[in-house]
mmCIF file of N, CA and C in Angstrom:
data_model
loop_
_atom_site.group_PDB
_atom_site.id
_atom_site.type_symbol
_atom_site.label_atom_id
_atom_site.label_comp_id
_atom_site.label_asym_id
_atom_site.label_seq_id
_atom_site.Cartn_x
_atom_site.Cartn_y
_atom_site.Cartn_z
ATOM 1 N N MET A 15 116.982 100.925 93.256
ATOM 2 C CA MET A 15 115.902 101.276 92.372
ATOM 3 C C MET A 15 114.923 102.220 93.065
ATOM 4 N N VAL A 16 114.562 101.910 94.302
ATOM 5 C CA VAL A 16 113.638 102.773 95.039
ATOM 6 C C VAL A 16 114.254 104.152 95.228
ATOM 7 N N GLU A 17 115.562 104.208 95.499
ATOM 8 C CA GLU A 17 116.235 105.500 95.668
ATOM 9 C C GLU A 17 116.179 106.304 94.374
ATOM 10 N N PHE A 18 116.364 105.635 93.229
ATOM 11 C CA PHE A 18 116.285 106.304 91.938
ATOM 12 C C PHE A 18 114.885 106.873 91.729
ATOM 13 N N MET A 19 113.861 106.080 92.062
ATOM 14 C CA MET A 19 112.485 106.544 91.889
ATOM 15 C C MET A 19 112.200 107.748 92.775
ATOM 16 N N HIS A 20 112.709 107.738 94.007
ATOM 17 C CA HIS A 20 112.502 108.880 94.899
ATOM 18 C C HIS A 20 113.216 110.119 94.365
ATOM 19 N N ALA A 21 114.405 109.951 93.791
ATOM 20 C CA ALA A 21 115.124 111.089 93.220
ATOM 21 C C ALA A 21 114.326 111.680 92.060
ATOM 22 N N LYS A 22 113.780 110.822 91.203
ATOM 23 C CA LYS A 22 112.962 111.293 90.081
ATOM 24 C C LYS A 22 111.680 111.954 90.585
ATOM 25 N N GLN A 23 111.094 111.383 91.621
ATOM 26 C CA GLN A 23 109.888 111.952 92.225
ATOM 27 C C GLN A 23 110.182 113.351 92.730
ATOM 28 N N GLU A 24 111.293 113.500 93.434
ATOM 29 C CA GLU A 24 111.659 114.803 93.984
ATOM 30 C C GLU A 24 111.878 115.806 92.853
ATOM 31 N N GLU A 25 112.513 115.363 91.774
ATOM 32 C CA GLU A 25 112.752 116.235 90.625
ATOM 33 C C GLU A 25 111.425 116.716 90.034
ATOM 34 N N CYS A 26 110.469 115.810 89.879
ATOM 35 C CA CYS A 26 109.157 116.184 89.333
ATOM 36 C C CYS A 26 108.405 117.119 90.269
ATOM 37 N N LEU A 27 108.425 116.812 91.555
ATOM 38 C CA LEU A 27 107.728 117.667 92.514
ATOM 39 C C LEU A 27 108.373 119.039 92.604
ATOM 40 N N ASN A 28 109.678 119.112 92.390
ATOM 41 C CA ASN A 28 110.375 120.386 92.489
ATOM 42 C C ASN A 28 110.080 121.312 91.318
ATOM 43 N N LYS A 29 109.419 120.813 90.290
ATOM 44 C CA LYS A 29 109.003 121.686 89.194
ATOM 45 C C LYS A 29 107.904 122.636 89.659
ATOM 46 N N GLU A 30 107.180 122.236 90.686
ATOM 47 C CA GLU A 30 106.170 123.098 91.297
ATOM 48 C C GLU A 30 106.859 124.051 92.270
ATOM 49 N N ASN A 31 106.215 125.168 92.524
ATOM 50 C CA ASN A 31 106.700 126.092 93.537
ATOM 51 C C ASN A 31 106.818 125.348 94.860
ATOM 52 N N LYS A 32 107.878 125.604 95.619
ATOM 53 C CA LYS A 32 108.110 124.906 96.887
ATOM 54 C C LYS A 32 106.942 125.061 97.856
ATOM 55 N N LYS A 33 106.192 126.151 97.758
ATOM 56 C CA LYS A 33 105.067 126.366 98.667
ATOM 57 C C LYS A 33 103.809 125.638 98.200
ATOM 58 N N SER A 34 103.836 125.127 96.980
ATOM 59 C CA SER A 34 102.688 124.407 96.437
ATOM 60 C C SER A 34 102.660 122.975 96.965
ATOM 61 N N ARG A 35 101.462 122.460 97.164
ATOM 62 C CA ARG A 35 101.319 121.058 97.578
ATOM 63 C C ARG A 35 100.670 120.242 96.454
ATOM 64 N N LYS A 36 100.761 120.740 95.227
ATOM 65 C CA LYS A 36 100.083 120.088 94.111
ATOM 66 C C LYS A 36 100.694 118.740 93.737
ATOM 67 N N GLY A 37 101.991 118.606 93.891
ATOM 68 C CA GLY A 37 102.653 117.387 93.442
ATOM 69 C C GLY A 37 102.312 116.182 94.294
ATOM 70 N N ARG A 38 102.199 115.038 93.646
ATOM 71 C CA ARG A 38 102.047 113.780 94.373
ATOM 72 C C ARG A 38 102.675 112.680 93.532
ATOM 73 N N PHE A 39 103.051 111.628 94.209
ATOM 74 C CA PHE A 39 103.757 110.530 93.580
ATOM 75 C C PHE A 39 103.097 109.238 94.028
ATOM 76 N N LEU A 40 102.790 108.356 93.089
ATOM 77 C CA LEU A 40 102.229 107.055 93.428
ATOM 78 C C LEU A 40 103.316 106.008 93.245
ATOM 79 N N LEU A 41 103.563 105.251 94.278
ATOM 80 C CA LEU A 41 104.599 104.219 94.268
ATOM 81 C C LEU A 41 103.943 102.863 94.479
ATOM 82 N N VAL A 42 104.133 101.962 93.520
ATOM 83 C CA VAL A 42 103.678 100.584 93.666
ATOM 84 C C VAL A 42 104.878 99.798 94.168
ATOM 85 N N TYR A 43 104.704 99.120 95.292
ATOM 86 C CA TYR A 43 105.831 98.524 95.996
ATOM 87 C C TYR A 43 105.411 97.193 96.610
ATOM 88 N N SER A 44 106.334 96.256 96.667
ATOM 89 C CA SER A 44 106.078 94.987 97.350
ATOM 90 C C SER A 44 106.979 94.895 98.572
ATOM 91 N N ASP A 45 106.430 94.405 99.662
ATOM 92 C CA ASP A 45 107.232 94.249 100.878
ATOM 93 C C ASP A 45 107.958 92.899 100.927
ATOM 94 N N LEU A 46 108.057 92.220 99.794
ATOM 95 C CA LEU A 46 108.745 90.927 99.746
ATOM 96 C C LEU A 46 110.195 91.054 100.200
ATOM 97 N N SER A 47 110.890 92.102 99.767
ATOM 98 C CA SER A 47 112.296 92.280 100.179
ATOM 99 C C SER A 47 112.411 92.459 101.691
ATOM 100 N N GLU A 48 111.437 93.108 102.287
ATOM 101 C CA GLU A 48 111.421 93.249 103.750
ATOM 102 C C GLU A 48 111.221 91.885 104.412
ATOM 103 N N ASN A 49 110.294 91.102 103.869
ATOM 104 C CA ASN A 49 110.004 89.790 104.443
ATOM 105 C C ASN A 49 111.136 88.791 104.224
ATOM 106 N N LEU A 50 111.961 89.022 103.212
ATOM 107 C CA LEU A 50 113.143 88.184 102.985
ATOM 108 C C LEU A 50 114.323 88.645 103.831
ATOM 109 N N GLY A 51 114.182 89.815 104.466
ATOM 110 C CA GLY A 51 115.238 90.331 105.336
ATOM 111 C C GLY A 51 116.353 91.060 104.616
ATOM 112 N N ILE A 52 116.115 91.481 103.370
ATOM 113 C CA ILE A 52 117.171 92.174 102.623
ATOM 114 C C ILE A 52 116.954 93.683 102.554
ATOM 115 N N GLN A 53 115.889 94.160 103.148
ATOM 116 C CA GLN A 53 115.629 95.598 103.195
ATOM 117 C C GLN A 53 114.951 95.936 104.520
ATOM 118 N N ALA A 54 115.269 97.102 105.060
ATOM 119 C CA ALA A 54 114.675 97.545 106.329
ATOM 120 C C ALA A 54 113.163 97.717 106.177
ATOM 121 N N LYS A 55 112.428 97.401 107.225
ATOM 122 C CA LYS A 55 110.961 97.492 107.201
ATOM 123 C C LYS A 55 110.461 98.916 106.966
ATOM 124 N N ASP A 56 111.217 99.906 107.397
ATOM 125 C CA ASP A 56 110.767 101.296 107.268
ATOM 126 C C ASP A 56 111.514 102.054 106.169
ATOM 127 N N ARG A 57 111.988 101.366 105.140
ATOM 128 C CA ARG A 57 112.807 101.992 104.094
ATOM 129 C C ARG A 57 112.066 103.106 103.349
ATOM 130 N N ILE A 58 110.828 102.884 102.995
ATOM 131 C CA ILE A 58 110.073 103.904 102.258
ATOM 132 C C ILE A 58 109.890 105.144 103.129
ATOM 133 N N GLN A 59 109.568 104.946 104.396
ATOM 134 C CA GLN A 59 109.423 106.065 105.336
ATOM 135 C C GLN A 59 110.737 106.835 105.457
ATOM 136 N N GLN A 60 111.849 106.124 105.542
ATOM 137 C CA GLN A 60 113.168 106.769 105.636
ATOM 138 C C GLN A 60 113.446 107.631 104.410
ATOM 139 N N LEU A 61 113.158 107.093 103.230
ATOM 140 C CA LEU A 61 113.387 107.855 102.001
ATOM 141 C C LEU A 61 112.503 109.096 101.944
ATOM 142 N N CYS A 62 111.271 108.967 102.391
ATOM 143 C CA CYS A 62 110.376 110.128 102.415
ATOM 144 C C CYS A 62 110.924 111.212 103.336
ATOM 145 N N GLU A 63 111.346 110.833 104.519
ATOM 146 C CA GLU A 63 111.907 111.810 105.458
ATOM 147 C C GLU A 63 113.163 112.455 104.892
ATOM 148 N N GLN A 64 114.002 111.661 104.252
ATOM 149 C CA GLN A 64 115.248 112.165 103.667
ATOM 150 C C GLN A 64 114.985 113.209 102.582
ATOM 151 N N HIS A 65 113.871 113.072 101.863
ATOM 152 C CA HIS A 65 113.554 113.976 100.750
ATOM 153 C C HIS A 65 112.422 114.949 101.079
ATOM 154 N N GLN A 66 112.138 115.154 102.371
ATOM 155 C CA GLN A 66 111.098 116.072 102.841
ATOM 156 C C GLN A 66 109.737 115.770 102.208
ATOM 157 N N MET A 67 109.345 114.505 102.277
ATOM 158 C CA MET A 67 108.058 114.067 101.754
ATOM 159 C C MET A 67 107.360 113.223 102.810
ATOM 160 N N ILE A 68 106.057 113.031 102.615
ATOM 161 C CA ILE A 68 105.299 112.207 103.558
ATOM 162 C C ILE A 68 104.435 111.206 102.791
ATOM 163 N N ILE A 69 104.124 110.120 103.454
ATOM 164 C CA ILE A 69 103.179 109.156 102.906
ATOM 165 C C ILE A 69 101.792 109.652 103.301
ATOM 166 N N SER A 70 101.020 110.106 102.309
ATOM 167 C CA SER A 70 99.704 110.662 102.613
ATOM 168 C C SER A 70 98.599 109.609 102.559
ATOM 169 N N ASP A 71 98.853 108.496 101.884
ATOM 170 C CA ASP A 71 97.877 107.407 101.854
ATOM 171 C C ASP A 71 98.601 106.112 101.508
ATOM 172 N N LYS A 72 98.036 105.007 101.954
ATOM 173 C CA LYS A 72 98.674 103.706 101.755
ATOM 174 C C LYS A 72 97.588 102.635 101.690
ATOM 175 N N LYS A 73 97.585 101.854 100.621
ATOM 176 C CA LYS A 73 96.643 100.738 100.453
ATOM 177 C C LYS A 73 97.463 99.492 100.125
ATOM 178 N N SER A 74 97.034 98.348 100.642
ATOM 179 C CA SER A 74 97.778 97.124 100.344
ATOM 180 C C SER A 74 96.840 95.966 100.048
ATOM 181 N N VAL A 75 97.369 95.011 99.289
ATOM 182 C CA VAL A 75 96.656 93.782 98.966
ATOM 183 C C VAL A 75 97.680 92.647 99.004
ATOM 184 N N LYS A 76 97.268 91.500 99.492
ATOM 185 C CA LYS A 76 98.164 90.348 99.610
ATOM 186 C C LYS A 76 98.594 89.846 98.235
ATOM 187 N N LEU A 77 99.851 89.391 98.139
ATOM 188 C CA LEU A 77 100.307 88.707 96.934
ATOM 189 C C LEU A 77 99.576 87.371 96.844
ATOM 190 N N ALA A 78 99.260 86.953 95.645
ATOM 191 C CA ALA A 78 98.609 85.654 95.472
ATOM 192 C C ALA A 78 99.688 84.582 95.356
ATOM 193 N N ALA A 79 99.699 83.646 96.282
ATOM 194 C CA ALA A 79 100.656 82.537 96.234
ATOM 195 C C ALA A 79 99.929 81.297 95.721
ATOM 196 N N THR A 80 100.472 80.695 94.682
ATOM 197 C CA THR A 80 99.817 79.531 94.077
ATOM 198 C C THR A 80 100.467 78.239 94.548
ATOM 199 N N ASP A 81 99.838 77.131 94.208
ATOM 200 C CA ASP A 81 100.399 75.815 94.538
ATOM 201 C C ASP A 81 101.752 75.612 93.871
ATOM 202 N N LEU A 82 101.949 76.202 92.700
ATOM 203 C CA LEU A 82 103.232 76.083 92.004
ATOM 204 C C LEU A 82 104.364 76.638 92.865
ATOM 205 N N TYR A 83 104.129 77.788 93.485
ATOM 206 C CA TYR A 83 105.147 78.355 94.373
ATOM 207 C C TYR A 83 105.418 77.420 95.551
ATOM 208 N N ARG A 84 104.385 76.848 96.108
ATOM 209 C CA ARG A 84 104.545 75.966 97.264
ATOM 210 C C ARG A 84 105.447 74.781 96.953
ATOM 211 N N LYS A 85 105.255 74.182 95.816
ATOM 212 C CA LYS A 85 106.003 72.979 95.473
ATOM 213 C C LYS A 85 107.451 73.268 95.102
ATOM 214 N N ASN A 86 107.695 74.355 94.410
ATOM 215 C CA ASN A 86 109.014 74.582 93.823
ATOM 216 C C ASN A 86 109.797 75.755 94.396
ATOM 217 N N ASP A 87 109.193 76.566 95.196
ATOM 218 C CA ASP A 87 109.829 77.819 95.603
ATOM 219 C C ASP A 87 110.275 77.786 97.062
ATOM 220 N N PRO A 88 111.600 77.897 97.305
ATOM 221 C CA PRO A 88 112.079 77.912 98.689
ATOM 222 C C PRO A 88 111.678 79.183 99.444
ATOM 223 N N ASN A 89 111.222 80.201 98.722
ATOM 224 C CA ASN A 89 110.804 81.459 99.353
ATOM 225 C C ASN A 89 109.289 81.543 99.504
ATOM 226 N N TYR A 90 108.628 80.400 99.478
ATOM 227 C CA TYR A 90 107.169 80.415 99.589
ATOM 228 C C TYR A 90 106.704 81.090 100.879
ATOM 229 N N GLY A 91 107.374 80.811 101.986
ATOM 230 C CA GLY A 91 106.977 81.393 103.273
ATOM 231 C C GLY A 91 106.911 82.909 103.237
ATOM 232 N N PRO A 92 108.027 83.590 102.873
ATOM 233 C CA PRO A 92 107.980 85.052 102.787
ATOM 234 C C PRO A 92 106.980 85.564 101.748
ATOM 235 N N LYS A 93 106.867 84.857 100.626
ATOM 236 C CA LYS A 93 105.923 85.295 99.593
ATOM 237 C C LYS A 93 104.482 85.207 100.091
ATOM 238 N N SER A 94 104.193 84.184 100.872
ATOM 239 C CA SER A 94 102.814 83.986 101.314
ATOM 240 C C SER A 94 102.347 85.053 102.304
ATOM 241 N N ILE A 95 103.283 85.775 102.931
ATOM 242 C CA ILE A 95 102.889 86.843 103.861
ATOM 243 C C ILE A 95 103.134 88.238 103.285
ATOM 244 N N SER A 96 103.581 88.297 102.027
ATOM 245 C CA SER A 96 103.916 89.583 101.408
ATOM 246 C C SER A 96 102.702 90.241 100.766
ATOM 247 N N SER A 97 102.813 91.555 100.590
ATOM 248 C CA SER A 97 101.740 92.356 100.002
ATOM 249 C C SER A 97 102.291 93.272 98.921
ATOM 250 N N VAL A 98 101.402 93.705 98.046
ATOM 251 C CA VAL A 98 101.698 94.785 97.111
ATOM 252 C C VAL A 98 101.059 96.023 97.717
ATOM 253 N N ILE A 99 101.838 97.102 97.795
ATOM 254 C CA ILE A 99 101.385 98.312 98.484
ATOM 255 C C ILE A 99 101.400 99.485 97.508
ATOM 256 N N LEU A 100 100.345 100.275 97.527
ATOM 257 C CA LEU A 100 100.277 101.509 96.748
ATOM 258 C C LEU A 100 100.417 102.665 97.726
ATOM 259 N N TYR A 101 101.495 103.418 97.579
ATOM 260 C CA TYR A 101 101.744 104.587 98.422
ATOM 261 C C TYR A 101 101.397 105.845 97.634
ATOM 262 N N GLU A 102 100.738 106.797 98.284
ATOM 263 C CA GLU A 102 100.605 108.145 97.743
ATOM 264 C C GLU A 102 101.547 109.010 98.574
ATOM 265 N N ILE A 103 102.505 109.625 97.900
ATOM 266 C CA ILE A 103 103.544 110.398 98.580
ATOM 267 C C ILE A 103 103.447 111.848 98.123
ATOM 268 N N THR A 104 103.468 112.770 99.086
ATOM 269 C CA THR A 104 103.388 114.195 98.778
ATOM 270 C C THR A 104 104.495 114.955 99.495
ATOM 271 N N ARG A 105 104.670 116.190 99.099
ATOM 272 C CA ARG A 105 105.677 117.046 99.722
ATOM 273 C C ARG A 105 105.197 117.488 101.096
ATOM 274 N N VAL A 106 106.124 117.631 102.034
ATOM 275 C CA VAL A 106 105.793 118.095 103.387
ATOM 276 C C VAL A 106 105.318 119.523 103.310
#
């Protein structure tokens, strides 16, 4: 899914002249998959490098874990340390 979004991002940014830096892409992402060990920690950075883009800004906020997750969810540990991240990605 992330690869598809990066491909679409690149397509949109490529509508601008290659010398233009006007294009930007906002990606809302959770690092839960990283904390579960099913995705590399630097996956977003890798995709940016692969598509000649850079992360120009990054903000994060912790996921809210409730008591319901604690009682019933075997993935409470990874969820409790996970964040939602907003990336601003631009062309190099």
